[in-house]
């Protein structure tokens, strides 16, 4: 019986000649298509061996359909845009900060044409690529000079290496942080060649602890923002002002690694505790380090602002060649910074700021509309729910942010199964399961993605 079925199997050439597969050949290499045909035929033979029947004409149509699907599936890019319905604005696994349109466009333009990356168009002389961002950063932060590398981890390494290799950098024990699994201050120190000189205790470090540790081999004092955790209770740490005064007294630079990079003032949204770059510069930090793709809302970058002589030394370090930004990132960073020249514009056009500032009422109205659409699918219950989310990306860890989500439940499907189907759909939708509900938080869903979101949920349930 099954031998008969095998005999009805079409040949590779017969499948190749079908109209559906012919049209694939317009956009895909011949080898790719033939390979998919062979794999589908193999799979079919395996199915027949298990007793599945194969009927010639209808079977050919199903088979060509499977080939078309396989080619589409196997040839799609590995990196795809997804809908972030987690409510976490700076979600590291989802690419942290989505950039402003202007920044994306600048990266696009920079990538597809020649540009004056290292050429002064006025003089015709070779120039530095850092000039593109230096003046904007100085204007926005009040610093004397500025430069940028690939991320804040690289900024920390190159700063410590330039200023403290073979010597000691003093850091409070309460600030020996780990961020995101691989950024650990003691390890970063070791990589840079600087010797970590820990002072104080986990909860208490006084300025006197730093002063006692200073010796002829001390190169700098460093403060690291305790980005992703808080010590609460009986705590004490030296203020930046105290560190700056101590640094001046002993002629030691003070480095402030603030991580998040707040240029616009978020305190109006109820967020405290996250240092403004401008404030650190004004307090006298010799160098301030921060990320481009955390609260700044730009491309991945590590920005260093501060004293001109120190920035010059950093730029002369051979590692700069390894750490420097490429033209697309540089263009995107410049465009992001230019948005901040008009703070209102930044609040409107930088997605991270816009999402953080989105009022609950607006979220609630959007959630009601989405819930109504989802609730009309048969077997689906959708309701609007108040939630708490976090900014993410190591920013503002102790401060939950109120948000609004659509909670969905589908008859006959567990939350886990539904979440998996959403995650593997097109576009993928990432929600979160909390207290037995699958939540789709609208704070991180762009309004223009709502129709796609509804379509993806509909497909996942069907
Ligand atoms: C996030 C963070 C870093 C690392 O920044 P990346 O841009 O992810 O490399 C370094 N220091 C602090 C304090 C941070 O919060």
PDB file of C-alpha atoms in Angstrom, residues 63-251:
ATOM      1  CA  UNK A  63       3.473  20.006  -1.168  1.00  0.00           C
ATOM      2  CA  UNK A  64       4.211  23.158  -3.179  1.00  0.00           C
ATOM      3  CA  UNK A  65       2.490  25.157  -0.450  1.00  0.00           C
ATOM      4  CA  UNK A  66       4.803  23.600   2.122  1.00  0.00           C
ATOM      5  CA  UNK A  67       7.846  24.366  -0.017  1.00  0.00           C
ATOM      6  CA  UNK A  68       6.826  28.014  -0.290  1.00  0.00           C
ATOM      7  CA  UNK A  69       6.321  28.171   3.477  1.00  0.00           C
ATOM      8  CA  UNK A  70       9.634  26.482   4.191  1.00  0.00           C
ATOM      9  CA  UNK A  71      11.583  28.857   1.956  1.00  0.00           C
ATOM     10  CA  UNK A  72       9.914  31.863   3.588  1.00  0.00           C
ATOM     11  CA  UNK A  73      10.577  30.487   7.058  1.00  0.00           C
ATOM     12  CA  UNK A  74      14.189  29.530   6.488  1.00  0.00           C
ATOM     13  CA  UNK A  75      15.154  32.635   4.577  1.00  0.00           C
ATOM     14  CA  UNK A  76      13.694  35.223   6.889  1.00  0.00           C
ATOM     15  CA  UNK A  77      16.187  37.374   8.802  1.00  0.00           C
ATOM     16  CA  UNK A  78      17.237  36.264  12.266  1.00  0.00           C
ATOM     17  CA  UNK A  79      16.779  39.779  13.608  1.00  0.00           C
ATOM     18  CA  UNK A  80      13.169  40.887  13.305  1.00  0.00           C
ATOM     19  CA  UNK A  81      11.168  43.669  14.849  1.00  0.00           C
ATOM     20  CA  UNK A  82       8.922  42.512  17.661  1.00  0.00           C
ATOM     21  CA  UNK A  83       6.124  44.108  19.655  1.00  0.00           C
ATOM     22  CA  UNK A  84       7.293  44.828  23.177  1.00  0.00           C
ATOM     23  CA  UNK A  85       4.236  44.405  25.377  1.00  0.00           C
ATOM     24  CA  UNK A  86       6.276  43.767  28.524  1.00  0.00           C
ATOM     25  CA  UNK A  87       5.985  47.367  29.701  1.00  0.00           C
ATOM     26  CA  UNK A  88       9.736  47.459  30.277  1.00  0.00           C
ATOM     27  CA  UNK A  89      10.917  50.501  28.357  1.00  0.00           C
ATOM     28  CA  UNK A  90      14.642  49.684  28.271  1.00  0.00           C
ATOM     29  CA  UNK A  91      14.473  45.943  27.684  1.00  0.00           C
ATOM     30  CA  UNK A  92      18.031  44.769  27.050  1.00  0.00           C
ATOM     31  CA  UNK A  93      16.950  41.544  25.323  1.00  0.00           C
ATOM     32  CA  UNK A  94      14.739  43.549  22.992  1.00  0.00           C
ATOM     33  CA  UNK A  95      17.419  46.045  22.000  1.00  0.00           C
ATOM     34  CA  UNK A  96      17.071  48.573  24.835  1.00  0.00           C
ATOM     35  CA  UNK A  97      16.147  51.973  23.420  1.00  0.00           C
ATOM     36  CA  UNK A  98      14.166  52.212  20.178  1.00  0.00           C
ATOM     37  CA  UNK A  99      15.564  55.282  18.444  1.00  0.00           C
ATOM     38  CA  UNK A 100      13.824  58.417  17.255  1.00  0.00           C
ATOM     39  CA  UNK A 101      12.829  58.566  13.586  1.00  0.00           C
ATOM     40  CA  UNK A 102      15.380  61.327  13.024  1.00  0.00           C
ATOM     41  CA  UNK A 103      18.141  59.167  14.480  1.00  0.00           C
ATOM     42  CA  UNK A 104      17.130  56.125  12.446  1.00  0.00           C
ATOM     43  CA  UNK A 105      17.015  58.242   9.305  1.00  0.00           C
ATOM     44  CA  UNK A 106      20.448  59.726  10.041  1.00  0.00           C
ATOM     45  CA  UNK A 107      21.917  56.214  10.408  1.00  0.00           C
ATOM     46  CA  UNK A 108      20.242  55.168   7.178  1.00  0.00           C
ATOM     47  CA  UNK A 109      21.602  58.168   5.253  1.00  0.00           C
ATOM     48  CA  UNK A 110      25.079  57.776   6.720  1.00  0.00           C
ATOM     49  CA  UNK A 111      25.199  54.136   5.749  1.00  0.00           C
ATOM     50  CA  UNK A 112      24.215  54.437   2.103  1.00  0.00           C
ATOM     51  CA  UNK A 113      26.406  57.293   0.894  1.00  0.00           C
ATOM     52  CA  UNK A 114      29.806  58.833   1.488  1.00  0.00           C
ATOM     53  CA  UNK A 115      29.991  61.421   4.250  1.00  0.00           C
ATOM     54  CA  UNK A 116      32.479  63.827   5.864  1.00  0.00           C
ATOM     55  CA  UNK A 117      33.219  61.354   8.660  1.00  0.00           C
ATOM     56  CA  UNK A 118      36.837  62.415   9.195  1.00  0.00           C
ATOM     57  CA  UNK A 119      37.203  65.304   6.799  1.00  0.00           C
ATOM     58  CA  UNK A 120      36.893  69.013   7.540  1.00  0.00           C
ATOM     59  CA  UNK A 121      34.977  70.269   4.533  1.00  0.00           C
ATOM     60  CA  UNK A 122      36.111  73.861   5.224  1.00  0.00           C
ATOM     61  CA  UNK A 123      39.846  73.214   5.115  1.00  0.00           C
ATOM     62  CA  UNK A 124      39.996  69.924   3.235  1.00  0.00           C
ATOM     63  CA  UNK A 125      42.095  68.554   6.092  1.00  0.00           C
ATOM     64  CA  UNK A 126      41.651  65.283   7.897  1.00  0.00           C
ATOM     65  CA  UNK A 127      39.637  65.701  11.103  1.00  0.00           C
ATOM     66  CA  UNK A 128      38.279  63.644  13.992  1.00  0.00           C
ATOM     67  CA  UNK A 129      34.991  61.772  13.800  1.00  0.00           C
ATOM     68  CA  UNK A 130      34.289  62.822  17.383  1.00  0.00           C
ATOM     69  CA  UNK A 131      33.750  66.412  16.238  1.00  0.00           C
ATOM     70  CA  UNK A 132      30.291  65.381  15.017  1.00  0.00           C
ATOM     71  CA  UNK A 133      29.086  64.959  18.574  1.00  0.00           C
ATOM     72  CA  UNK A 134      31.533  66.938  20.701  1.00  0.00           C
ATOM     73  CA  UNK A 135      29.927  70.370  20.496  1.00  0.00           C
ATOM     74  CA  UNK A 136      26.404  69.092  20.983  1.00  0.00           C
ATOM     75  CA  UNK A 137      27.457  67.151  24.077  1.00  0.00           C
ATOM     76  CA  UNK A 138      29.288  70.164  25.501  1.00  0.00           C
ATOM     77  CA  UNK A 139      26.242  72.361  24.988  1.00  0.00           C
ATOM     78  CA  UNK A 140      23.878  69.827  26.526  1.00  0.00           C
ATOM     79  CA  UNK A 141      25.970  68.931  29.558  1.00  0.00           C
ATOM     80  CA  UNK A 142      28.027  72.048  30.244  1.00  0.00           C
ATOM     81  CA  UNK A 143      31.227  70.004  29.894  1.00  0.00           C
ATOM     82  CA  UNK A 144      34.438  71.320  28.379  1.00  0.00           C
ATOM     83  CA  UNK A 145      34.875  68.373  26.009  1.00  0.00           C
ATOM     84  CA  UNK A 146      33.348  65.039  25.086  1.00  0.00           C
ATOM     85  CA  UNK A 147      33.920  61.833  23.183  1.00  0.00           C
ATOM     86  CA  UNK A 148      32.125  58.538  22.617  1.00  0.00           C
ATOM     87  CA  UNK A 149      32.893  54.831  22.280  1.00  0.00           C
ATOM     88  CA  UNK A 150      30.837  51.685  21.705  1.00  0.00           C
ATOM     89  CA  UNK A 151      29.119  51.427  25.074  1.00  0.00           C
ATOM     90  CA  UNK A 152      29.474  52.545  28.652  1.00  0.00           C
ATOM     91  CA  UNK A 153      31.451  49.418  29.543  1.00  0.00           C
ATOM     92  CA  UNK A 154      34.036  50.410  26.910  1.00  0.00           C
ATOM     93  CA  UNK A 155      33.971  53.992  28.209  1.00  0.00           C
ATOM     94  CA  UNK A 156      34.818  52.694  31.679  1.00  0.00           C
ATOM     95  CA  UNK A 157      37.626  50.444  30.428  1.00  0.00           C
ATOM     96  CA  UNK A 158      39.300  53.099  28.287  1.00  0.00           C
ATOM     97  CA  UNK A 159      38.973  55.761  30.986  1.00  0.00           C
ATOM     98  CA  UNK A 160      40.508  53.544  33.662  1.00  0.00           C
ATOM     99  CA  UNK A 161      43.227  52.338  31.329  1.00  0.00           C
ATOM    100  CA  UNK A 162      44.222  55.827  30.235  1.00  0.00           C
ATOM    101  CA  UNK A 163      44.150  57.384  33.681  1.00  0.00           C
ATOM    102  CA  UNK A 164      44.961  54.520  36.039  1.00  0.00           C
ATOM    103  CA  UNK A 165      46.718  51.558  34.374  1.00  0.00           C
ATOM    104  CA  UNK A 166      49.385  50.227  36.733  1.00  0.00           C
ATOM    105  CA  UNK A 167      48.034  52.406  39.543  1.00  0.00           C
ATOM    106  CA  UNK A 168      45.112  52.411  41.950  1.00  0.00           C
ATOM    107  CA  UNK A 169      41.519  53.518  41.469  1.00  0.00           C
ATOM    108  CA  UNK A 170      39.565  54.039  44.681  1.00  0.00           C
ATOM    109  CA  UNK A 171      35.939  52.823  44.701  1.00  0.00           C
ATOM    110  CA  UNK A 172      33.452  52.307  47.518  1.00  0.00           C
ATOM    111  CA  UNK A 173      32.595  48.682  48.364  1.00  0.00           C
ATOM    112  CA  UNK A 174      28.951  49.692  48.101  1.00  0.00           C
ATOM    113  CA  UNK A 175      29.442  50.508  44.412  1.00  0.00           C
ATOM    114  CA  UNK A 176      31.106  47.331  43.133  1.00  0.00           C
ATOM    115  CA  UNK A 177      28.173  46.577  40.910  1.00  0.00           C
ATOM    116  CA  UNK A 178      27.354  43.949  38.361  1.00  0.00           C
ATOM    117  CA  UNK A 179      25.068  44.953  35.519  1.00  0.00           C
ATOM    118  CA  UNK A 180      23.575  42.558  33.006  1.00  0.00           C
ATOM    119  CA  UNK A 181      25.719  39.571  33.886  1.00  0.00           C
ATOM    120  CA  UNK A 182      29.019  40.637  32.399  1.00  0.00           C
ATOM    121  CA  UNK A 183      29.694  44.179  33.505  1.00  0.00           C
ATOM    122  CA  UNK A 184      31.322  43.830  36.912  1.00  0.00           C
ATOM    123  CA  UNK A 185      33.341  46.728  38.200  1.00  0.00           C
ATOM    124  CA  UNK A 186      36.140  44.567  39.678  1.00  0.00           C
ATOM    125  CA  UNK A 187      36.511  42.697  36.372  1.00  0.00           C
ATOM    126  CA  UNK A 188      36.379  45.870  34.297  1.00  0.00           C
ATOM    127  CA  UNK A 189      39.135  47.251  36.546  1.00  0.00           C
ATOM    128  CA  UNK A 190      41.247  44.154  35.997  1.00  0.00           C
ATOM    129  CA  UNK A 191      40.826  44.356  32.225  1.00  0.00           C
ATOM    130  CA  UNK A 192      41.883  48.003  32.237  1.00  0.00           C
ATOM    131  CA  UNK A 193      45.080  47.298  34.147  1.00  0.00           C
ATOM    132  CA  UNK A 194      44.079  49.504  37.067  1.00  0.00           C
ATOM    133  CA  UNK A 195      44.171  48.135  40.588  1.00  0.00           C
ATOM    134  CA  UNK A 196      40.909  48.325  42.451  1.00  0.00           C
ATOM    135  CA  UNK A 197      41.282  49.860  45.876  1.00  0.00           C
ATOM    136  CA  UNK A 198      38.051  49.133  47.738  1.00  0.00           C
ATOM    137  CA  UNK A 199      37.077  51.361  50.614  1.00  0.00           C
ATOM    138  CA  UNK A 200      34.286  51.408  53.187  1.00  0.00           C
ATOM    139  CA  UNK A 201      31.659  48.711  53.598  1.00  0.00           C
ATOM    140  CA  UNK A 202      28.628  47.598  51.638  1.00  0.00           C
ATOM    141  CA  UNK A 203      26.301  50.004  53.370  1.00  0.00           C
ATOM    142  CA  UNK A 204      28.567  52.741  54.711  1.00  0.00           C
ATOM    143  CA  UNK A 205      31.405  54.529  52.987  1.00  0.00           C
ATOM    144  CA  UNK A 206      32.460  57.936  54.281  1.00  0.00           C
ATOM    145  CA  UNK A 207      34.702  60.479  52.600  1.00  0.00           C
ATOM    146  CA  UNK A 208      37.283  59.771  55.320  1.00  0.00           C
ATOM    147  CA  UNK A 209      37.515  56.192  54.020  1.00  0.00           C
ATOM    148  CA  UNK A 210      38.615  57.492  50.634  1.00  0.00           C
ATOM    149  CA  UNK A 211      41.069  59.922  52.194  1.00  0.00           C
ATOM    150  CA  UNK A 212      42.712  57.215  54.299  1.00  0.00           C
ATOM    151  CA  UNK A 213      43.231  55.059  51.191  1.00  0.00           C
ATOM    152  CA  UNK A 214      44.988  57.739  49.154  1.00  0.00           C
ATOM    153  CA  UNK A 215      48.678  56.978  48.644  1.00  0.00           C
ATOM    154  CA  UNK A 216      51.378  57.932  46.090  1.00  0.00           C
ATOM    155  CA  UNK A 217      50.123  55.212  43.728  1.00  0.00           C
ATOM    156  CA  UNK A 218      46.536  56.480  43.674  1.00  0.00           C
ATOM    157  CA  UNK A 219      45.439  57.540  40.181  1.00  0.00           C
ATOM    158  CA  UNK A 220      41.804  58.546  40.625  1.00  0.00           C
ATOM    159  CA  UNK A 221      38.623  58.458  42.690  1.00  0.00           C
ATOM    160  CA  UNK A 222      35.640  56.789  41.113  1.00  0.00           C
ATOM    161  CA  UNK A 223      31.947  56.859  41.854  1.00  0.00           C
ATOM    162  CA  UNK A 224      29.730  54.227  40.227  1.00  0.00           C
ATOM    163  CA  UNK A 225      26.003  54.725  40.164  1.00  0.00           C
ATOM    164  CA  UNK A 226      24.375  51.733  41.897  1.00  0.00           C
ATOM    165  CA  UNK A 227      22.211  51.400  38.797  1.00  0.00           C
ATOM    166  CA  UNK A 228      20.242  48.231  39.298  1.00  0.00           C
ATOM    167  CA  UNK A 229      19.885  47.842  43.034  1.00  0.00           C
ATOM    168  CA  UNK A 230      19.391  49.785  46.228  1.00  0.00           C
ATOM    169  CA  UNK A 231      20.768  49.355  49.711  1.00  0.00           C
ATOM    170  CA  UNK A 232      18.137  50.572  52.089  1.00  0.00           C
ATOM    171  CA  UNK A 233      18.181  51.111  55.805  1.00  0.00           C
ATOM    172  CA  UNK A 234      21.263  52.358  57.574  1.00  0.00           C
ATOM    173  CA  UNK A 235      23.378  53.618  54.688  1.00  0.00           C
ATOM    174  CA  UNK A 236      25.827  56.369  53.978  1.00  0.00           C
ATOM    175  CA  UNK A 237      27.915  57.268  50.955  1.00  0.00           C
ATOM    176  CA  UNK A 238      30.185  60.137  50.080  1.00  0.00           C
ATOM    177  CA  UNK A 239      28.556  62.802  47.911  1.00  0.00           C
ATOM    178  CA  UNK A 240      30.032  63.765  44.570  1.00  0.00           C
ATOM    179  CA  UNK A 241      30.798  67.207  46.016  1.00  0.00           C
ATOM    180  CA  UNK A 242      32.831  65.634  48.824  1.00  0.00           C
ATOM    181  CA  UNK A 243      34.710  63.437  46.347  1.00  0.00           C
ATOM    182  CA  UNK A 244      35.440  66.434  44.126  1.00  0.00           C
ATOM    183  CA  UNK A 245      36.766  68.445  47.081  1.00  0.00           C
ATOM    184  CA  UNK A 246      38.975  65.520  48.115  1.00  0.00           C
ATOM    185  CA  UNK A 247      40.169  64.996  44.539  1.00  0.00           C
ATOM    186  CA  UNK A 248      41.119  68.673  44.227  1.00  0.00           C
ATOM    187  CA  UNK A 249      42.994  68.576  47.510  1.00  0.00           C
ATOM    188  CA  UNK A 250      45.128  65.628  46.364  1.00  0.00           C
ATOM    189  CA  UNK A 251      45.188  66.514  42.665  1.00  0.00           C
TER     190      UNK A 251
END
